[in-house]
GROMACS .gro file of C-alpha atoms in nm:
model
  176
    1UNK     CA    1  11.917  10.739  12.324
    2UNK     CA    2  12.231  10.658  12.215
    3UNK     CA    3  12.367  10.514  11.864
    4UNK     CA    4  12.620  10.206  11.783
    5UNK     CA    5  12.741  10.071  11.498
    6UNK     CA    6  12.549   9.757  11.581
    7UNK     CA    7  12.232   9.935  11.614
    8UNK     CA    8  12.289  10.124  11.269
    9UNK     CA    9  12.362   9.801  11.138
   10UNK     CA   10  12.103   9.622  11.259
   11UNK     CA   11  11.842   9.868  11.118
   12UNK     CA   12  11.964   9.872  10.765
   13UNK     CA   13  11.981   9.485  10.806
   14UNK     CA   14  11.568   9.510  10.858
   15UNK     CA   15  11.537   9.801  10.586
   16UNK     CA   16  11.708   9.606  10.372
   17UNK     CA   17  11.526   9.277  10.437
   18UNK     CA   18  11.175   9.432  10.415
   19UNK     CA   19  11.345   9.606  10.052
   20UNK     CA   20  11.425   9.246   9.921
   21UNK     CA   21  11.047   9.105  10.054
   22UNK     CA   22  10.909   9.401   9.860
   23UNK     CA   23  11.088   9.399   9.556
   24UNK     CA   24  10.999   8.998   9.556
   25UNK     CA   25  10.701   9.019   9.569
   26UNK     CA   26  10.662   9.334   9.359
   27UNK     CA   27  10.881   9.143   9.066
   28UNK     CA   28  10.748   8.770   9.107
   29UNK     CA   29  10.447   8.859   9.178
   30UNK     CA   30  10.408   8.558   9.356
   31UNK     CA   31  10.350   8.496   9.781
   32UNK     CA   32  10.453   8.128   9.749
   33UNK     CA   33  10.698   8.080  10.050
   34UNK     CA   34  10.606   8.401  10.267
   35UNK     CA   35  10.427   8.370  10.575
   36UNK     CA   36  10.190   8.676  10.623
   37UNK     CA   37  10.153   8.537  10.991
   38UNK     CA   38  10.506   8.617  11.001
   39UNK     CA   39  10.463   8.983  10.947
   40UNK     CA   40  10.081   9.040  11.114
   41UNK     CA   41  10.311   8.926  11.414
   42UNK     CA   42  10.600   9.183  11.330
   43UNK     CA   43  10.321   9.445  11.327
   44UNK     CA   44  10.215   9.378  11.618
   45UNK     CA   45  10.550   9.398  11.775
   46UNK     CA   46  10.616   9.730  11.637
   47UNK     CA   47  10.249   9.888  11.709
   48UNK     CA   48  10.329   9.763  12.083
   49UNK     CA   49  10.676   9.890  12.123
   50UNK     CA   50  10.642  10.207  11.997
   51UNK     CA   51  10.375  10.336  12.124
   52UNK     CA   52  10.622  10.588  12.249
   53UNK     CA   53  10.580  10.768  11.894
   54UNK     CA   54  10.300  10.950  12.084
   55UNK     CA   55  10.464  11.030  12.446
   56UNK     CA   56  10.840  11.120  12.396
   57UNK     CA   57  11.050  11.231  12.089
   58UNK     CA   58  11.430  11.073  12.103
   59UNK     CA   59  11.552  11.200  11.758
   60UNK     CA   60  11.455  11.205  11.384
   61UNK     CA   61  11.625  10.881  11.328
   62UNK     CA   62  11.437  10.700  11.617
   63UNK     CA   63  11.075  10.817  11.503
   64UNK     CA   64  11.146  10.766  11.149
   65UNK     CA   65  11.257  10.404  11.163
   66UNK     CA   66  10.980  10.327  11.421
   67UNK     CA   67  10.732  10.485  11.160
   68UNK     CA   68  10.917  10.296  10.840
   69UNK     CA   69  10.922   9.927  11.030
   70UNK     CA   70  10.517  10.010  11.105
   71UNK     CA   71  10.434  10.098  10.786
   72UNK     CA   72  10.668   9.872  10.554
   73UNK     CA   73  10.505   9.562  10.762
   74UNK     CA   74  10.209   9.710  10.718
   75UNK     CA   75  10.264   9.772  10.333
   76UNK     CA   76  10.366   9.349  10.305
   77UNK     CA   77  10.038   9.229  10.476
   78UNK     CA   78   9.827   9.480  10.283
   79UNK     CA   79  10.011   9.366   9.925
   80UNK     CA   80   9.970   8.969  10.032
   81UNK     CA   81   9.656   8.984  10.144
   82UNK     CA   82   9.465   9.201   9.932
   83UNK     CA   83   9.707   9.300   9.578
   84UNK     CA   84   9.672   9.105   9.252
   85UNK     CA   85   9.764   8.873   9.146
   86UNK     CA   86  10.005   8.850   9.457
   87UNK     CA   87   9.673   8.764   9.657
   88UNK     CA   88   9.587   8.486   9.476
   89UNK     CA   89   9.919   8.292   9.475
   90UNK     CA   90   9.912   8.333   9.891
   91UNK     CA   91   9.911   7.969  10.025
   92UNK     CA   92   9.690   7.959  10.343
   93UNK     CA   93   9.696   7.613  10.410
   94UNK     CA   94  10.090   7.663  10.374
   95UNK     CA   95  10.087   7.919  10.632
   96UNK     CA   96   9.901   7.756  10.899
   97UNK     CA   97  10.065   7.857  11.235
   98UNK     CA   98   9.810   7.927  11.496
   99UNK     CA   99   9.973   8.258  11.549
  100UNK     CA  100   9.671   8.441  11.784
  101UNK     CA  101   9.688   8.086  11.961
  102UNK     CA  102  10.042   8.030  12.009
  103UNK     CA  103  10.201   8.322  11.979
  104UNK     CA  104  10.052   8.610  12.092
  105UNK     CA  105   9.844   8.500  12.389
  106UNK     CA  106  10.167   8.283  12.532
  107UNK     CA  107  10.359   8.587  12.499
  108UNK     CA  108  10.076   8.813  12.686
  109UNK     CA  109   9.999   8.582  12.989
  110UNK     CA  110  10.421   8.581  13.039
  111UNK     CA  111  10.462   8.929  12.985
  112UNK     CA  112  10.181   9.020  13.195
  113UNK     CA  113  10.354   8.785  13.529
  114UNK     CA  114  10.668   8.911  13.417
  115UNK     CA  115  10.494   9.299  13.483
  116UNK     CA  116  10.314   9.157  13.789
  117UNK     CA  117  10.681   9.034  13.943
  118UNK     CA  118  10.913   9.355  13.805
  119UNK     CA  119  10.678   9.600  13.958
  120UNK     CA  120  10.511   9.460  14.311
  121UNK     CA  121  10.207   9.394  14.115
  122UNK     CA  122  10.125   9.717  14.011
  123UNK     CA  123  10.117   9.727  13.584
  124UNK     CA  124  10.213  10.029  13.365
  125UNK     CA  125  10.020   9.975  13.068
  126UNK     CA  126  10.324  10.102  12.890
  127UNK     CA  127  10.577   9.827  12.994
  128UNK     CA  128  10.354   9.587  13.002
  129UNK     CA  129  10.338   9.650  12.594
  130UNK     CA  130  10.673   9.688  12.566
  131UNK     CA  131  10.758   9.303  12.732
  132UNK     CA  132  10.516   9.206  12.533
  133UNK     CA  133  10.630   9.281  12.229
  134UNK     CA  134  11.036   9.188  12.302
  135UNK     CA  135  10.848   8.848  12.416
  136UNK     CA  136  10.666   8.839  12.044
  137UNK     CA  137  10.962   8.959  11.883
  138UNK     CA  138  11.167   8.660  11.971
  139UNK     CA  139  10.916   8.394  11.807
  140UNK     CA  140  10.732   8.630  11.544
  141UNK     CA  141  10.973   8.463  11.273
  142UNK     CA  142  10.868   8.102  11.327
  143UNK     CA  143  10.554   8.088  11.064
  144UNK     CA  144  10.832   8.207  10.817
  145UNK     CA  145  11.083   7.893  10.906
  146UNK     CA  146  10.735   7.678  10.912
  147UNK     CA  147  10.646   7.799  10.592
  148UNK     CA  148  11.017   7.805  10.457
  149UNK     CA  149  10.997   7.396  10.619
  150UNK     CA  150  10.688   7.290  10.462
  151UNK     CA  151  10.787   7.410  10.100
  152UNK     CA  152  11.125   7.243  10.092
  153UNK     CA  153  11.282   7.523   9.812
  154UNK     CA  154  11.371   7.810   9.884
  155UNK     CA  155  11.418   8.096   9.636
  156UNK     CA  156  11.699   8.295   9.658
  157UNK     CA  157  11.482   8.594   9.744
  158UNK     CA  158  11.281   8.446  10.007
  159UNK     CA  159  11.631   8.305  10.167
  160UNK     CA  160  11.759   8.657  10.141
  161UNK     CA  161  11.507   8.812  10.333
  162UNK     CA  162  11.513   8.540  10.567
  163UNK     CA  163  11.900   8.605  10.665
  164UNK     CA  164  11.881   8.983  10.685
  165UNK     CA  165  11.588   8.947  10.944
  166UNK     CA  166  11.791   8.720  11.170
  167UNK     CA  167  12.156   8.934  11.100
  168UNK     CA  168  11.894   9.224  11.221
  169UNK     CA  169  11.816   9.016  11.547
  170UNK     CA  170  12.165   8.923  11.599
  171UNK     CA  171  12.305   9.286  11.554
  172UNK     CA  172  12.049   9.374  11.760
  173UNK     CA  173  12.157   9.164  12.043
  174UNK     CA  174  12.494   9.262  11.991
  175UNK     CA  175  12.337   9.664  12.026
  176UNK     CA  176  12.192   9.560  12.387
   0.00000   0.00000   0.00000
């Protein structure tokens, strides 16, 4: 697997949003204005698409980033949802996107036709994961721009974050 500079960039641009979300929430204390939706989707994504953490080894870089996105998304759902006093100041009614509803199972039925088409209807279990999770990837951020919406302010933290996720998905682009 090869390496650009738009890949490199595009992974520090994730590292270093999921560094500012941490060090947020780890200084304000406070989950006003972050959609855990947001990031139970990201996880998702990443458990899906690299499932090949168990089946083929591209380099040390590879399987430690893979490992670091799963377990720094991880690490932001776990200190939202269950560390105080950050728990307590999460806004469910604020983060309201039916993600299970409208996210993932849209993104399954599509990615399961698209497998059904690509392959003469035969599905690798594999794939089929793996156009799942690009599908997810590519709307995973909207409970964060709902959230962001229904709030109005935005602090500089929260805006931060938000622009080094979507400079990640740009560079990303720009990688492919």
């Amino acid at each position: 697997m090869s390496m650009n500079i738009f890949r490199l960039a595009g992974d520090m641009s994730h590292v270093f949003s999921i560094i500012v979300l941490l060090l947020r929430l780890r200084v304000v204390k406070n989950a006003a204005g972050i959609s855990v939706r947001t990031h139970e989707l990201y996880l998702l994504v990443f458990v899906t698409r690299y499932l090949d953490l168990f089946t083929t080894f591209y380099s040390l870089y590879n399987s430690f980033m893979k490992v670091l996105y799963i377990f720094t998304t991880a690490l932001v759902i776990y200190t939202i949802k269950v560390k105080e006093p950050i728990a307590s100041t999460y806004d469910r009614a604020q983060d309201s996107f039916l993600h299970w509803k409208f996210g993932v199972a849209p993104c399954f039925i599509i990615a399961s036709i698209t497998q059904l088409f690509q392959t003469g209807f035969s599905i690798n279990i594999m794939d089929l994961l793996w156009t799942f999770s690009i599908y997810l990837e590519s709307i995973a951020i909207l409970p964060q721009l709902i959230v962001l919406q229904r709030y109005r302010e935005v602090e500089n933290l929260t805006g931060n974050y938000v622009f080094f996720m979507g400079a990640y998905r740009f560079l990303y682009i720009l990688n492919w």
